[in-house]
Coordinates of C-alpha atoms and ligand atoms in Angstrom, one line a residue:
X25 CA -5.0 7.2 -34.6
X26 CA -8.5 7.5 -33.0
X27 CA -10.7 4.6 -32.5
X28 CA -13.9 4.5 -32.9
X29 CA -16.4 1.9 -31.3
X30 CA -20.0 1.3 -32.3
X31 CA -21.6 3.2 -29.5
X32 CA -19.5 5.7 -29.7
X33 CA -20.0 6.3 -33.8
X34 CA -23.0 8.7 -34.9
X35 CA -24.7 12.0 -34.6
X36 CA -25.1 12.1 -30.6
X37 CA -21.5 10.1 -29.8
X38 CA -18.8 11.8 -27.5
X39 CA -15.4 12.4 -29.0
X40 CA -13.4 9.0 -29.6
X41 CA -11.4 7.8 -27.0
X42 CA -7.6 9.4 -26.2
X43 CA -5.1 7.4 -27.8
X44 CA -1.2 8.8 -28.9
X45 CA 0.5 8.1 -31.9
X46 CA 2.2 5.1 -30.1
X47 CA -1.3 3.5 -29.6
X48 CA -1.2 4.1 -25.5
X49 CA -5.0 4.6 -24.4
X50 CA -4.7 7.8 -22.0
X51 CA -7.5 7.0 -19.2
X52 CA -5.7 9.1 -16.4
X53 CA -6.0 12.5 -16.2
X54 CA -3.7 14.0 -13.2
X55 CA -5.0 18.3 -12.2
X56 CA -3.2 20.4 -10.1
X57 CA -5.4 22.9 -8.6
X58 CA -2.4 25.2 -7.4
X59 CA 0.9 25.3 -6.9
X60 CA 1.1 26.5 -3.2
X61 CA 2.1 24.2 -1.1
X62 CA 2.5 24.7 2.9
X63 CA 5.8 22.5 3.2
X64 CA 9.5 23.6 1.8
X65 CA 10.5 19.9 1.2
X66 CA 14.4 19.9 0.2
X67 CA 14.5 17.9 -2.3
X68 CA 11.5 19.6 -4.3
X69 CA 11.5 23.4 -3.2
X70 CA 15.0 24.3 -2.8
X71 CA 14.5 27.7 -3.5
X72 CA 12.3 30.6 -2.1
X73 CA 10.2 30.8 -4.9
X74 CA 6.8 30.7 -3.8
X75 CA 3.8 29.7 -6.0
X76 CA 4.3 30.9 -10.0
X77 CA 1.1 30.0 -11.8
X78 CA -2.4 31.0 -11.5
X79 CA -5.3 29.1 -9.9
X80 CA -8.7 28.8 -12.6
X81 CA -11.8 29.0 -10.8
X82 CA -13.4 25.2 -9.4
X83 CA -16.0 25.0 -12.1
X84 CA -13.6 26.3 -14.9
X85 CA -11.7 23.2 -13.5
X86 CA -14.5 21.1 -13.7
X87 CA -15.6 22.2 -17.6
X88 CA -12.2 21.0 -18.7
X89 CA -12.5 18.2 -16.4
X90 CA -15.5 17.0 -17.8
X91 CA -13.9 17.5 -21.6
X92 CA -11.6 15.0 -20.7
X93 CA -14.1 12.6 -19.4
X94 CA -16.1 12.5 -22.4
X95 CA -12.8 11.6 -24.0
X96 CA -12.5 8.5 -22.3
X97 CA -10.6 9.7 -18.8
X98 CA -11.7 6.8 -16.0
X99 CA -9.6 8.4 -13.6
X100 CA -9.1 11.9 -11.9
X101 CA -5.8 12.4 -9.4
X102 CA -6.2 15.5 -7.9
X103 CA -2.2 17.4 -6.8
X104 CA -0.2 20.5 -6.6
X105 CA 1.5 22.0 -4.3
X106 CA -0.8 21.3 -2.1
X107 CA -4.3 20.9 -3.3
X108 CA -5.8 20.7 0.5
X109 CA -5.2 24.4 0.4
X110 CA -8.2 25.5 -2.3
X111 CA -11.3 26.3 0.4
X112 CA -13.4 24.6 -2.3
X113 CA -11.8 21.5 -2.6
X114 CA -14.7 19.4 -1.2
X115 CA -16.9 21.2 -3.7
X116 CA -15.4 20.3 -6.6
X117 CA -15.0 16.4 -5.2
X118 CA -18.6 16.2 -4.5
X119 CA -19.1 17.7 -8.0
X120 CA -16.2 15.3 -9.5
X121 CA -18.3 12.2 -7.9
X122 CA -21.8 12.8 -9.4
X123 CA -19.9 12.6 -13.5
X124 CA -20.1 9.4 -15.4
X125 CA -17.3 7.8 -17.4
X126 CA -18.2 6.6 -21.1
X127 CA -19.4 3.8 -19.6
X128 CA -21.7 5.2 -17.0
X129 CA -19.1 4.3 -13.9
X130 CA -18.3 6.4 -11.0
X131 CA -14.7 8.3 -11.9
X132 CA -11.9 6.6 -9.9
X133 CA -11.3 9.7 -7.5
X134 CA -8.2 9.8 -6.4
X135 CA -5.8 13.1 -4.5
X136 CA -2.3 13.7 -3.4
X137 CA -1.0 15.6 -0.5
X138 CA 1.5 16.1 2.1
X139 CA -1.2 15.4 4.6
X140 CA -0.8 18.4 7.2
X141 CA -4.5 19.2 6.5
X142 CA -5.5 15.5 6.3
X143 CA -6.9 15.1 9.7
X144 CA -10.1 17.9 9.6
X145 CA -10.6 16.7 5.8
X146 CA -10.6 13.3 5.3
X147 CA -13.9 12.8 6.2
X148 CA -15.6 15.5 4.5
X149 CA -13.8 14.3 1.6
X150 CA -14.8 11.3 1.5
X151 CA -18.5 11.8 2.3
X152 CA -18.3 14.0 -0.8
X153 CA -17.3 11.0 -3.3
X154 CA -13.4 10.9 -2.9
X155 CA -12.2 7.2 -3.2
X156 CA -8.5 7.1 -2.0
X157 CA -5.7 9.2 -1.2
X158 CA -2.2 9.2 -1.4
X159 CA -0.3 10.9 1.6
X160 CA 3.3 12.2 0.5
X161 CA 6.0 10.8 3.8
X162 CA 9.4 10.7 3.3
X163 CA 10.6 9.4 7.1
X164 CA 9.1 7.7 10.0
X165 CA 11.1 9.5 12.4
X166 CA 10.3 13.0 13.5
X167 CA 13.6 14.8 13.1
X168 CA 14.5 13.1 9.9
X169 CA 10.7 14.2 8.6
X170 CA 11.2 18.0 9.7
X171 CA 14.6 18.3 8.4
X172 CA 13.1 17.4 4.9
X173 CA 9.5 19.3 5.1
X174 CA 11.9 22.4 6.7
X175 CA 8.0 22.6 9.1
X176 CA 8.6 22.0 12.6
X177 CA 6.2 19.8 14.3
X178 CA 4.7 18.2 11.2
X179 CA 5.3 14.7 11.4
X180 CA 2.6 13.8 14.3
X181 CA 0.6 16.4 11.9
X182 CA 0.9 14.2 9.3
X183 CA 0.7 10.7 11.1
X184 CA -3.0 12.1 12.4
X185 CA -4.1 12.9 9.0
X186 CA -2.4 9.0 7.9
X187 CA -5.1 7.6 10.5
X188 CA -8.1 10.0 10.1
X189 CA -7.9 8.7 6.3
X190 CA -7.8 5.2 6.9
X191 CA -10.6 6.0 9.9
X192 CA -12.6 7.7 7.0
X193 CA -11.9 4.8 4.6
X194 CA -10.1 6.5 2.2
X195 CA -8.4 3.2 0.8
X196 CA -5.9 1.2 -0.3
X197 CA -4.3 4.4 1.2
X198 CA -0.9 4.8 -0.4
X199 CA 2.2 6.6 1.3
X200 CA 5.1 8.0 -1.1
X201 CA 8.3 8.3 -0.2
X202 CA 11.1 10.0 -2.6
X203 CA 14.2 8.4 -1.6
X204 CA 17.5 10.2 -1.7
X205 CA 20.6 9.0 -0.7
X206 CA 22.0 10.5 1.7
X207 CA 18.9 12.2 3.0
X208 CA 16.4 9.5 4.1
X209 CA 17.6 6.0 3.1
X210 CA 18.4 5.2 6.2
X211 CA 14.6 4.8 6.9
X212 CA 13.7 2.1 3.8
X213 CA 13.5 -0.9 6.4
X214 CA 11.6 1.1 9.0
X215 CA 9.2 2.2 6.7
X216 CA 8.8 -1.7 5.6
X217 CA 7.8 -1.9 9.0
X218 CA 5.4 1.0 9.4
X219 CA 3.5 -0.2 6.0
X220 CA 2.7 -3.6 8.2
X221 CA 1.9 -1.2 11.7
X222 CA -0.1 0.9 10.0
X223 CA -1.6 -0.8 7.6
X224 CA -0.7 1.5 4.8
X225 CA 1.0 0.3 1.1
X226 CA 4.4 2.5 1.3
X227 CA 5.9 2.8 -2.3
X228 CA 9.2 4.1 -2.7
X229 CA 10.0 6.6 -5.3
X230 CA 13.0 6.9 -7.1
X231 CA 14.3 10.6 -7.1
X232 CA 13.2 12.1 -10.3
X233 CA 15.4 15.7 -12.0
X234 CA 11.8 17.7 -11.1
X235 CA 13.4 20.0 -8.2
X236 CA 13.9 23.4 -8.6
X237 CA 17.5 23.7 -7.7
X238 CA 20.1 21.5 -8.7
X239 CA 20.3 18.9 -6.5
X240 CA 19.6 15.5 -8.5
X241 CA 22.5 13.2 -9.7
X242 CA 22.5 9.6 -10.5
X243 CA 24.2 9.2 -7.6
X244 CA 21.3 10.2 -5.1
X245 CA 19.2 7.5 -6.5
X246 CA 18.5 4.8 -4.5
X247 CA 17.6 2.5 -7.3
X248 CA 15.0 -0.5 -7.5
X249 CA 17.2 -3.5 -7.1
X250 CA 18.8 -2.1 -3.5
X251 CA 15.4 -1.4 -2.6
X252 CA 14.3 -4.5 -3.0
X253 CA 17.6 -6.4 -1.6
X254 CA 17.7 -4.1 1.5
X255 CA 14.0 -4.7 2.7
X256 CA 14.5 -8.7 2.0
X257 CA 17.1 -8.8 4.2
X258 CA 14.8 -7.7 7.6
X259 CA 11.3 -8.9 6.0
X260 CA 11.4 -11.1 2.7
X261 CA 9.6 -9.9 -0.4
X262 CA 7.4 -11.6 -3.2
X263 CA 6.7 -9.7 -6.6
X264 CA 3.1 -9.4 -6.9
X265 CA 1.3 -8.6 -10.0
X266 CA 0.3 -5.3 -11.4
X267 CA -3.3 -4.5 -10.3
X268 CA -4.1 -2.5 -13.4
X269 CA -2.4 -1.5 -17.0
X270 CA 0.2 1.4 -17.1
X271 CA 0.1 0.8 -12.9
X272 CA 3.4 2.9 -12.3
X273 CA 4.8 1.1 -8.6
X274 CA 6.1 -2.6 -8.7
X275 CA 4.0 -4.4 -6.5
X276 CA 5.7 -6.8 -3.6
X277 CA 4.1 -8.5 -0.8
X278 CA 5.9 -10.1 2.8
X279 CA 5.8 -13.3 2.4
X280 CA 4.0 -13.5 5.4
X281 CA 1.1 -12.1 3.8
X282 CA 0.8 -9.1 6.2
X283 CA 1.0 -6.0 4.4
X284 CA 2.4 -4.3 0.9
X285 CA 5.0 -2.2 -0.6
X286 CA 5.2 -0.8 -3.7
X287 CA 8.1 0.9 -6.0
X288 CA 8.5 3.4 -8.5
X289 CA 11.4 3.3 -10.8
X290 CA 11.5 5.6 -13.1
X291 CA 15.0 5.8 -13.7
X292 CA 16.2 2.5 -13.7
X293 CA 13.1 0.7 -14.8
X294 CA 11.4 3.4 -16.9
X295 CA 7.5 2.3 -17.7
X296 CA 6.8 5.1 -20.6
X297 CA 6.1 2.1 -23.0
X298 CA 2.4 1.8 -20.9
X299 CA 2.1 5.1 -19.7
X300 CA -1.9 6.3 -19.7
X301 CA -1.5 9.7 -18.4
X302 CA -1.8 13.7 -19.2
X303 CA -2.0 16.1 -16.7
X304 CA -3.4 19.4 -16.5
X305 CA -1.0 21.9 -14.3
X306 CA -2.9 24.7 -12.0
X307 CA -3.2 27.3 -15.0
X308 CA -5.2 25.5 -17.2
X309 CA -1.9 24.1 -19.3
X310 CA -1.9 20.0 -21.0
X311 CA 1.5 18.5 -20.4
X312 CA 1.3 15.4 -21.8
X313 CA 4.5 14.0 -20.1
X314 CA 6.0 14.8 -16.6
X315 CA 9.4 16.5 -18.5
X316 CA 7.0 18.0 -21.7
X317 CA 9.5 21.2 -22.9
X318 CA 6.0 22.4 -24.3
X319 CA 2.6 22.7 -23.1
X320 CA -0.8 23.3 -24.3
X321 CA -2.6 26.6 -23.4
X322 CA -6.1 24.3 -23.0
X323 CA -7.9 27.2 -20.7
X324 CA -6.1 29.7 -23.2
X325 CA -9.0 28.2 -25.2
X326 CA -11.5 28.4 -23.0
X327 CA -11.0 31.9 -22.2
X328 CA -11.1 32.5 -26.1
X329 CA -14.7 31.3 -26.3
X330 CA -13.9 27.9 -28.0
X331 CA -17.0 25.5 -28.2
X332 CA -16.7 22.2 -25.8
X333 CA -16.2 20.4 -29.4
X334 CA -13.1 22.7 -30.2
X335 CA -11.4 21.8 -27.5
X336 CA -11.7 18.1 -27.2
X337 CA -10.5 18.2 -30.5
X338 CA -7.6 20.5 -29.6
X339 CA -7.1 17.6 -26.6
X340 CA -7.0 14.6 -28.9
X341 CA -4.5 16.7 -31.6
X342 CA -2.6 17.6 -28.0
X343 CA -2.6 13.9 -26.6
X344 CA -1.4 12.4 -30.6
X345 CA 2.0 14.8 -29.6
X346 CA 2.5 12.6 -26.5
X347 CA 6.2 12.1 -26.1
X348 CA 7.2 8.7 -26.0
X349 CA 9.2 8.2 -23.0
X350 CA 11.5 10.1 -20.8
X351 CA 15.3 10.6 -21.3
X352 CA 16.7 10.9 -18.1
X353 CA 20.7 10.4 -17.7
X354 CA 20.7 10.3 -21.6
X355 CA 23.3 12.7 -22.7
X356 CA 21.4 15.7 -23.9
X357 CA 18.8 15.3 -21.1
X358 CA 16.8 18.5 -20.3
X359 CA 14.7 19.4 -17.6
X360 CA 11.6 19.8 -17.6
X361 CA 10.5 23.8 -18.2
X362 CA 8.4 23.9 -14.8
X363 CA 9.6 22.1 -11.8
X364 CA 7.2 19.2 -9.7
X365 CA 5.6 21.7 -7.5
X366 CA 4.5 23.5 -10.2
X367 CA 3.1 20.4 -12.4
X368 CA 1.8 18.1 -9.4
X369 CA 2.3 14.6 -8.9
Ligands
SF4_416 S1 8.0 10.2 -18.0 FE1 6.3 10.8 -19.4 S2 5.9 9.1 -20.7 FE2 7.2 8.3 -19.0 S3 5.7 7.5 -17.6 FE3 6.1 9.7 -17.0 S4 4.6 10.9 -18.0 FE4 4.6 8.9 -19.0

């Protein structure tokens, strides 16, 4: 179905806005500009494969980029791997922050990493339009953090990177954690207490069958509900509203008012029904959900010679396949065909 409203109708009018056949607006576009990554975290790169896919150019990124936009994309995520690692990141930021939504607004800027770069980059990214970033942490101990990341040395890495974003004002800054049980939930109430120290909104992450290996089971997940029970017992929690439609973390506040936490439940609370997003992996592919069996050879496209028109109609026939949730722990379940690392966050 593709809605059409009166400035957008006529000669001169972009390409309607994204919508899927179950009527969910898509405004969030999520790129991965490469599928290196600098850390071996356990739970996501449990074997030796190194990076799979091809990078495209930056301004092939930012043609298809700027399709989506005039499709009705408000906001841009940049991941990977490990998108600190493209030498012209801050180029294609800067170039990123001068496009215009349909509605003549600033695209929300937003980017994803494990940090280890954060320190020399926040600043240049943020001078170049970057609005916020997301820093991937999984412990708030150094041991516990290496044995995960398998890269000695990198938790006072990444802590330095935490603060020179927050120095930079790259915020609300947002750390993840994937929890597995087991592995790091031994660190939930200490990392309630590092979102007050350091002023940071920590949002748990329920462990999601993306790894390479084999490793996920229902039983690693450390679901919602204990989440919430565990941290209420040291510092008591109130359920704050979502700041925005299709927001993916549950929201909770102290009740003290100092500070914020936020989880993501995929697998016991799935939120597919108000999903908004599409991603676009390192090679120029559309997956229009995180466990897609298919993709869309968009650059493919490009490469072929088809007109900007072409392809943002290929994106809205794409986006109208949308899947319409995920089936995780459902019998017949089946992985995803490419594993996180190789589809970004
Ligand atoms: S699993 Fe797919 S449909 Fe569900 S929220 Fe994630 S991307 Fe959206």
């Amino acid at each position: 179905m593709v809605t059409a409203s009166p400035i957008l109708s006529g000669p001169f009018a972009p390409a309607a806005r994204l919508t899927d056949s179950y009527g969910r607006v898509i405004h969030d576009l999520r790129v991965s500009i490469t599928d290196r990554c600098n850390y071996k975290c356990v739970y996501c790169r449990t074997g030796e494969a190194g990076p799979q896919y091809p990078e495209l150019a930056i301004d092939e990124y930012l043609r298809l980029i700027r399709l989506f936009v005039s499709l009705g994309i408000t906001k841009v995520r940049l991941t990977g791997g490990e998108p600190l690692l493209r030498r012209s990141l801050v180029d294609l930021v800067r170039e990123l922050a001068n496009l215009r939504t349909l509605t003549g607004e600033p695209l929300d800027l937003a980017l994803t990493t494990n940090g280890h770069l954060l320190d020399s980059l926040a600043a240049p990214l943020k001078a170049a339009g970057l609005n916020r970033v997301t820093v991937s942490m999984d412990a708030v101990d150094a041991p516990t953090f290496e044995r995960i990341t398998r890269i000695p040395g990198s938790f006072q890495t990444v802590l330095g990177g935490v603060r020179a974003a927050r120095a930079a004002g790259l915020t609300p800054l947002k750390i993840n954690c994937v929890l597995l049980r087991g592995f790091n939930d031994d660190q939930i109430e200490s990392f309630a207490h590092f979102a007050r120290q350091e002023d940071v909104v920590v949002r748990f992450i329920e462990f999601m069958p993306l790894e390479e290996g084999r490793l996920w089971s229902p039983e690693i997940v450390v679901p919602l509900r204990e989440i919430v029970k565990r941290i209420g017992r040291v510092l008591p929690l109130v359920e704050l509203p979502p700041r925005e439609a299709g927001e993916t973390a549950r929201r909770y506040g102290f009740t003290d008012g100092r500070g914020e936490i936020g989880i993501i439940a995929p697998v016991t609370q799935a939120f597919c029904g108000a999903c908004s997003r599409v991603r676009l992996t390192s090679d120029g592919k559309i997956r229009t959900c995180l466990f897609s069996q298919v993709e869309h050879d968009l650059y493919g496209r490009l490469r072929a010679g088809e007109s900007d028109q072409d392809l943002r109609d290929y994106i809205h026939r794409t986006v109208q396949g949308k899947e319409a949730r995920h089936h995780i722990g459902e019998p017949g379940f089946l992985k995803p065909s490419r594993s996180m690392v190789h589809i970004g966050g």
